[in-house]
CSV table of C-alpha atoms in Angstrom, one decimal:
chain,number,residue,atom,x,y,z
A,1,MET,CA,33.3,39.0,8.3
A,2,VAL,CA,31.8,35.8,6.9
A,3,GLU,CA,34.5,33.8,5.3
A,4,LYS,CA,32.6,30.6,4.5
A,5,VAL,CA,29.0,29.3,3.8
A,6,LEU,CA,28.1,25.9,4.7
A,7,LEU,CA,25.1,24.8,2.4
A,8,ALA,CA,23.1,22.1,3.7
A,9,SER,CA,22.1,19.1,1.6
A,10,PRO,CA,19.5,18.0,1.2
A,11,ARG,CA,17.4,21.2,1.2
A,12,GLY,CA,14.6,22.8,-0.8
A,13,PHE,CA,12.0,21.1,-3.0
A,14,CYS,CA,10.9,17.5,-1.8
A,15,ALA,CA,9.4,15.0,-4.1
A,16,GLY,CA,5.9,15.9,-3.0
A,17,VAL,CA,6.6,19.7,-3.9
A,18,VAL,CA,8.1,18.8,-7.3
A,19,ARG,CA,5.1,16.8,-8.0
A,20,ALA,CA,2.7,19.2,-7.0
A,21,VAL,CA,4.2,22.1,-8.8
A,22,ALA,CA,4.7,20.0,-11.9
A,23,ILE,CA,1.0,19.1,-11.8
A,24,VAL,CA,0.0,22.7,-12.1
A,25,GLU,CA,2.4,23.5,-15.0
A,26,ARG,CA,1.3,20.1,-16.8
A,27,ALA,CA,-2.4,20.9,-16.3
A,28,LEU,CA,-1.8,24.5,-17.9
A,29,GLU,CA,-0.1,22.8,-21.0
A,30,ARG,CA,-2.6,20.3,-21.3
A,31,PHE,CA,-6.0,21.9,-20.6
A,32,GLY,CA,-5.0,25.6,-20.7
A,33,LEU,CA,-6.8,28.4,-18.7
A,34,PRO,CA,-8.9,28.7,-16.7
A,35,LEU,CA,-7.3,26.9,-14.1
A,36,TYR,CA,-8.2,27.2,-10.3
A,37,VAL,CA,-5.8,25.8,-7.4
A,38,ARG,CA,-7.5,25.6,-4.0
A,39,ARG,CA,-5.1,27.4,-1.4
A,40,GLU,CA,-1.3,27.8,-2.1
A,41,ILE,CA,-0.3,24.7,-4.0
A,42,VAL,CA,2.8,24.6,-1.8
A,43,HIS,CA,3.6,27.1,1.1
A,44,ASN,CA,5.9,29.6,-1.0
A,45,PRO,CA,4.8,33.0,-2.1
A,46,HIS,CA,7.6,33.0,-4.9
A,47,VAL,CA,6.1,29.8,-6.4
A,48,VAL,CA,2.5,30.9,-6.2
A,49,GLU,CA,3.4,34.3,-7.7
A,50,GLU,CA,5.1,32.8,-10.6
A,51,LEU,CA,2.0,30.3,-11.4
A,52,ARG,CA,-0.3,33.4,-10.7
A,53,ALA,CA,1.7,35.2,-13.6
A,54,LYS,CA,1.0,32.4,-16.0
A,55,GLY,CA,-2.8,33.0,-15.4
A,56,VAL,CA,-3.5,30.4,-12.5
A,57,VAL,CA,-6.2,31.5,-10.1
A,58,PHE,CA,-5.6,30.7,-6.5
A,59,VAL,CA,-8.7,30.4,-4.4
A,60,GLN,CA,-9.4,29.9,-0.7
A,61,GLU,CA,-12.6,27.9,-1.0
A,62,LEU,CA,-14.5,26.0,-3.9
A,63,GLU,CA,-17.3,28.4,-3.6
A,64,GLU,CA,-15.0,30.8,-5.6
A,65,VAL,CA,-14.8,28.5,-8.4
A,66,PRO,CA,-17.4,28.4,-11.2
A,67,ASP,CA,-19.3,25.4,-11.6
A,68,GLY,CA,-17.7,22.8,-13.9
A,69,ALA,CA,-14.3,24.4,-13.8
A,70,ARG,CA,-11.0,22.6,-13.5
A,71,VAL,CA,-9.4,22.9,-9.9
A,72,VAL,CA,-6.1,21.5,-8.3
A,73,PHE,CA,-6.1,20.4,-4.8
A,74,SER,CA,-2.9,21.6,-3.1
A,75,ALA,CA,0.0,19.3,-1.8
A,76,HIS,CA,-1.5,19.6,1.9
A,77,GLY,CA,-4.6,17.5,1.1
A,78,VAL,CA,-8.0,18.1,1.7
A,79,SER,CA,-10.9,16.8,3.8
A,80,PRO,CA,-13.7,14.3,2.3
A,81,THR,CA,-15.9,17.1,2.9
A,82,VAL,CA,-14.1,19.6,0.3
A,83,ARG,CA,-14.2,16.5,-2.2
A,84,ARG,CA,-17.7,15.9,-1.9
A,85,THR,CA,-18.5,19.4,-2.5
A,86,ALA,CA,-16.2,19.4,-5.7
A,87,GLU,CA,-18.2,16.5,-7.0
A,88,GLU,CA,-21.5,18.1,-6.2
A,89,ARG,CA,-20.2,21.3,-8.1
A,90,GLY,CA,-19.3,19.1,-11.1
A,91,LEU,CA,-15.8,20.5,-10.8
A,92,ALA,CA,-12.8,18.7,-12.7
A,93,VAL,CA,-10.4,18.0,-10.0
A,94,ILE,CA,-6.6,17.2,-10.2
A,95,ASP,CA,-5.3,16.1,-6.9
A,96,ALA,CA,-1.8,17.3,-6.0
A,97,THR,CA,-1.9,15.9,-2.7
A,98,CYS,CA,1.6,14.6,-1.6
A,99,PRO,CA,1.5,10.7,-1.4
A,100,LEU,CA,3.2,11.0,2.0
A,101,VAL,CA,0.1,13.0,3.3
A,102,ASN,CA,-2.3,10.6,1.6
A,103,LYS,CA,-0.8,8.0,3.5
A,104,VAL,CA,-1.7,9.7,6.9
A,105,HIS,CA,-5.2,10.0,5.6
A,106,VAL,CA,-5.5,6.3,4.9
A,107,GLU,CA,-4.0,5.4,8.2
A,108,ALA,CA,-6.8,7.9,9.8
A,109,ARG,CA,-9.6,6.2,8.0
A,110,ARG,CA,-8.1,2.6,8.9
A,111,PHE,CA,-8.0,3.7,12.7
A,112,ALA,CA,-11.4,5.4,12.4
A,113,GLY,CA,-13.0,2.1,11.1
A,114,GLN,CA,-11.7,0.2,13.7
A,115,GLY,CA,-13.3,2.2,16.6
A,116,TYR,CA,-10.0,4.2,17.8
A,117,THR,CA,-9.8,7.6,19.1
A,118,ILE,CA,-7.3,9.2,16.9
A,119,LEU,CA,-4.7,11.7,18.5
A,120,LEU,CA,-3.3,13.7,15.4
A,121,VAL,CA,0.0,15.5,16.6
A,122,GLY,CA,0.3,18.6,14.5
A,123,HIS,CA,-0.1,22.5,14.4
A,124,ALA,CA,-3.6,24.0,14.7
A,125,GLY,CA,-5.0,25.8,11.5
A,126,HIS,CA,-2.4,24.0,9.1
A,127,GLU,CA,-4.1,22.9,5.9
A,128,GLU,CA,-2.8,19.5,6.3
A,129,VAL,CA,-4.0,19.2,9.9
A,130,GLU,CA,-7.5,20.3,8.8
A,131,GLY,CA,-7.4,17.7,5.8
A,132,THR,CA,-6.5,14.9,8.0
A,133,MET,CA,-8.9,15.5,10.7
A,134,GLY,CA,-11.8,15.7,8.4
A,135,GLU,CA,-11.3,12.0,7.8
A,136,ALA,CA,-12.7,11.3,11.1
A,137,PRO,CA,-13.9,14.5,12.7
A,138,GLY,CA,-16.0,12.8,15.4
A,139,GLN,CA,-13.2,10.2,16.6
A,140,MET,CA,-10.0,12.6,16.2
A,141,ARG,CA,-8.2,15.2,18.7
A,142,LEU,CA,-5.6,17.4,17.8
A,143,VAL,CA,-2.4,17.5,20.2
A,144,THR,CA,-0.1,20.4,19.5
A,145,GLY,CA,2.3,19.8,22.6
A,146,PRO,CA,3.0,17.8,25.9
A,147,ASP,CA,0.5,19.9,27.7
A,148,ASP,CA,-2.4,18.8,25.5
A,149,VAL,CA,-1.6,15.0,26.5
A,150,VAL,CA,-2.5,15.6,30.2
A,151,ARG,CA,-5.9,17.5,29.3
A,152,LEU,CA,-6.8,14.6,26.8
A,153,GLU,CA,-10.2,13.0,27.4
A,154,VAL,CA,-11.1,9.9,25.4
A,155,GLU,CA,-14.0,7.4,25.6
A,156,ASP,CA,-12.0,4.2,25.7
A,157,ALA,CA,-8.1,4.7,27.0
A,158,GLY,CA,-7.5,1.1,25.8
A,159,ARG,CA,-8.5,2.0,22.1
A,160,VAL,CA,-6.3,4.9,21.4
A,161,ALA,CA,-4.2,5.5,18.2
A,162,TYR,CA,-1.9,8.4,17.0
A,163,LEU,CA,-0.7,10.0,13.8
A,164,THR,CA,1.3,12.9,13.2
A,165,GLN,CA,1.6,15.8,10.6
A,166,THR,CA,4.3,15.3,8.2
A,167,THR,CA,6.5,18.3,8.7
A,168,LEU,CA,7.0,18.4,12.2
A,169,SER,CA,10.2,18.5,14.4
A,170,VAL,CA,11.6,15.1,14.9
A,171,ASP,CA,12.6,15.6,18.4
A,172,ASP,CA,9.2,17.5,19.5
A,173,THR,CA,7.3,14.6,18.2
A,174,LYS,CA,9.3,11.9,19.6
A,175,ASP,CA,8.7,13.8,23.3
A,176,ILE,CA,5.0,14.0,22.7
A,177,VAL,CA,4.6,10.5,21.3
A,178,GLU,CA,6.5,9.2,24.5
A,179,ALA,CA,4.2,11.3,26.6
A,180,LEU,CA,1.0,9.8,25.0
A,181,GLN,CA,2.6,6.3,25.3
A,182,GLU,CA,2.9,6.8,29.1
A,183,ARG,CA,-0.7,8.1,29.2
A,184,PHE,CA,-2.2,5.4,27.3
A,185,PRO,CA,0.1,2.4,27.5
A,186,GLY,CA,-1.7,0.4,24.7
A,187,LEU,CA,-1.4,3.2,22.2
A,188,ALA,CA,-1.4,2.1,18.5
A,189,GLY,CA,0.4,4.1,16.1
A,190,PRO,CA,1.3,4.0,12.2
A,191,PRO,CA,3.4,1.3,10.8
A,192,SER,CA,6.2,3.7,10.0
A,193,SER,CA,6.7,7.5,10.9
A,194,ASP,CA,4.3,9.9,9.5
A,195,ILE,CA,7.1,12.7,9.5
A,196,CYS,CA,8.0,12.5,5.7
A,197,TYR,CA,11.6,11.5,4.6
A,198,ALA,CA,12.2,15.0,3.4
A,199,THR,CA,11.5,16.7,6.7
A,200,GLN,CA,13.9,14.4,8.5
A,201,ASN,CA,16.6,14.5,6.0
A,202,ARG,CA,16.5,18.3,6.0
A,203,GLN,CA,16.6,18.6,10.0
A,204,GLU,CA,19.4,16.0,9.9
A,205,ALA,CA,21.5,18.1,7.3
A,206,VAL,CA,20.8,21.3,9.3
A,207,ARG,CA,22.0,19.8,12.7
A,208,ARG,CA,25.4,18.6,10.8
A,209,VAL,CA,25.8,22.1,9.5
A,210,ALA,CA,25.0,23.8,12.9
A,211,GLU,CA,27.9,21.8,14.3
A,212,SER,CA,30.2,24.1,12.7
A,213,ALA,CA,28.4,27.2,11.9
A,214,ASP,CA,28.1,30.5,14.1
A,215,LEU,CA,24.6,31.6,12.3
A,216,MET,CA,22.0,29.4,10.3
A,217,LEU,CA,20.0,31.1,7.7
A,218,ILE,CA,16.8,29.0,6.6
A,219,VAL,CA,15.4,30.3,3.4
A,220,GLY,CA,11.4,29.7,3.5
A,221,ALA,CA,8.1,31.0,3.8
A,222,ARG,CA,6.6,32.2,7.3
A,223,ASN,CA,3.6,29.8,6.8
A,224,SER,CA,5.9,26.9,6.0
A,225,SER,CA,5.7,24.3,8.8
A,226,ASN,CA,9.0,22.6,7.8
A,227,SER,CA,10.7,25.7,7.3
A,228,ASN,CA,10.0,26.9,10.6
A,229,ARG,CA,11.2,23.5,12.2
A,230,LEU,CA,14.5,23.8,10.5
A,231,VAL,CA,14.9,27.2,12.3
A,232,GLU,CA,14.1,25.4,15.5
A,233,VAL,CA,16.3,22.6,14.9
A,234,ALA,CA,19.3,24.9,14.5
A,235,ALA,CA,18.4,27.0,17.6
A,236,ARG,CA,18.5,23.8,19.6
A,237,CYS,CA,22.1,23.2,18.5
A,238,GLY,CA,22.8,26.6,20.3
A,239,ILE,CA,23.4,28.9,17.4
A,240,PRO,CA,21.3,32.0,16.2
A,241,SER,CA,18.7,30.8,13.4
A,242,TYR,CA,16.6,32.8,11.1
A,243,LEU,CA,13.9,32.5,8.5
A,244,ILE,CA,14.1,34.5,5.6
A,245,GLY,CA,11.9,34.7,2.7
A,246,ASP,CA,14.8,35.5,0.3
A,247,VAL,CA,18.2,37.3,0.1
A,248,ALA,CA,16.6,40.7,1.0
A,249,GLY,CA,15.7,39.2,4.3
A,250,ILE,CA,19.4,39.1,5.6
A,251,ARG,CA,20.0,41.8,8.3
A,252,PRO,CA,23.7,42.8,8.4
A,253,GLU,CA,23.5,42.9,12.3
A,254,TRP,CA,23.1,39.2,12.3
A,255,LEU,CA,26.4,38.7,10.7
A,256,GLU,CA,28.5,40.7,13.1
A,257,GLY,CA,31.1,38.5,14.4
A,258,CYS,CA,30.3,35.6,12.3
A,259,THR,CA,32.8,33.7,10.2
A,260,THR,CA,31.0,30.7,9.4
A,261,VAL,CA,27.1,31.0,8.2
A,262,GLY,CA,24.9,27.9,7.5
A,263,VAL,CA,22.3,27.9,4.8
A,264,SER,CA,19.5,25.6,4.1
A,265,SER,CA,15.8,25.8,2.8
A,266,GLY,CA,12.3,24.4,3.4
A,267,ALA,CA,10.9,21.7,1.4
A,268,SER,CA,8.9,24.4,-0.7
A,269,ALA,CA,11.6,27.1,-1.2
A,270,PRO,CA,13.0,27.3,-5.0
A,271,GLU,CA,16.7,26.6,-5.3
A,272,ARG,CA,17.1,29.9,-7.0
A,273,LEU,CA,16.3,31.7,-3.8
A,274,VAL,CA,19.0,29.8,-2.0
A,275,GLN,CA,21.6,30.4,-4.7
A,276,ASP,CA,20.6,34.3,-4.4
A,277,VAL,CA,21.9,33.9,-0.9
A,278,CYS,CA,25.1,32.2,-1.7
A,279,ASP,CA,25.9,34.6,-4.3
A,280,PHE,CA,25.3,37.5,-1.7
A,281,PHE,CA,28.0,35.9,0.5
A,282,ARG,CA,30.2,35.2,-2.7
A,283,ARG,CA,30.3,39.0,-3.7
A,284,ASN,CA,31.5,39.8,-0.1
A,285,GLY,CA,34.4,37.3,-0.2
A,286,ALA,CA,33.0,34.1,1.3
A,287,VAL,CA,33.4,30.6,0.1
A,288,VAL,CA,30.5,28.3,-0.5
A,289,GLU,CA,30.9,24.4,0.8
A,290,GLU,CA,28.3,22.0,0.6
A,291,VAL,CA,27.6,19.6,3.6
A,292,THR,CA,25.7,16.4,2.6
A,293,ALA,CA,24.0,14.5,5.2
A,294,ARG,CA,22.1,12.3,2.8
A,295,ARG,CA,21.2,11.6,-0.7
A,296,GLU,CA,17.7,11.6,-2.0
A,297,THR,CA,16.2,9.5,-4.9
A,298,VAL,CA,12.6,9.6,-4.1
A,299,THR,CA,10.3,10.7,-7.0
A,300,PHE,CA,6.5,10.5,-7.2
A,301,PRO,CA,4.5,10.1,-10.5
A,302,LEU,CA,2.1,12.4,-11.9
A,303,PRO,CA,-1.5,11.5,-11.7
A,304,SER,CA,-2.9,9.4,-14.7
A,305,GLU,CA,-4.6,12.2,-16.5
A,306,LEU,CA,-1.5,14.1,-16.8
A,307,GLN,CA,0.9,11.4,-17.8
């Protein structure tokens, strides 16, 4: 029987997600419908469905947006090609790209301008990776794991730089970067870690909770990179760890023999979904205790056209 729930803090929405969702809501207030969003504004179906219920239209590509219409770019960022297409179509663009993702884009342009081959550590097919690689497609290689490092071929081994997706596992990325540094002793990198503060803080909080838990539940979407990394972090701590979309995803057999359950959530999961999970355990006699690893005070301003 579960007697205690250890609730990790920080968890849930990061500043970039708060900003992205607020951008869509403010744009609705200021400009009304129709309003289009390219891809999921953040990787969580609950957030997307709530906005869709307000009339927002989500599209995969700009070809689905009528000429001259208003469109929001998601928090994950887009390539220069997408930006050019929007300009050519006369679309009124509102950019919800997370400032920390934009930082990686700036670094990509800087290294590309200096003639570097850029090794981007990330997950193939993720929107953030697609957008970043679009900044310098001819000079960028994707590195998804240590095995890729061995197979890398570059024009000038003395002029190689690396960048990373913002939502990776801190531990995995460290191992990959060390392998790159061994292969390319002169490897250049960003002035500060590309893995965002929120990703690092949530992983740290999960590690702390996992020390005292029998099981970890992470609330988040299947396509949420940072949520999946939290599951992996907890599993590395030696306890079973599961990703659930909401409280309905909890399977009774997971709880057999567990007295303490850890709970956290990915950076795009609404807090109400986490509280639903806590309420589920409270109704079954458990107490909920918050475990705080770090305080967060980061905020990002809205674009000037929405302020």
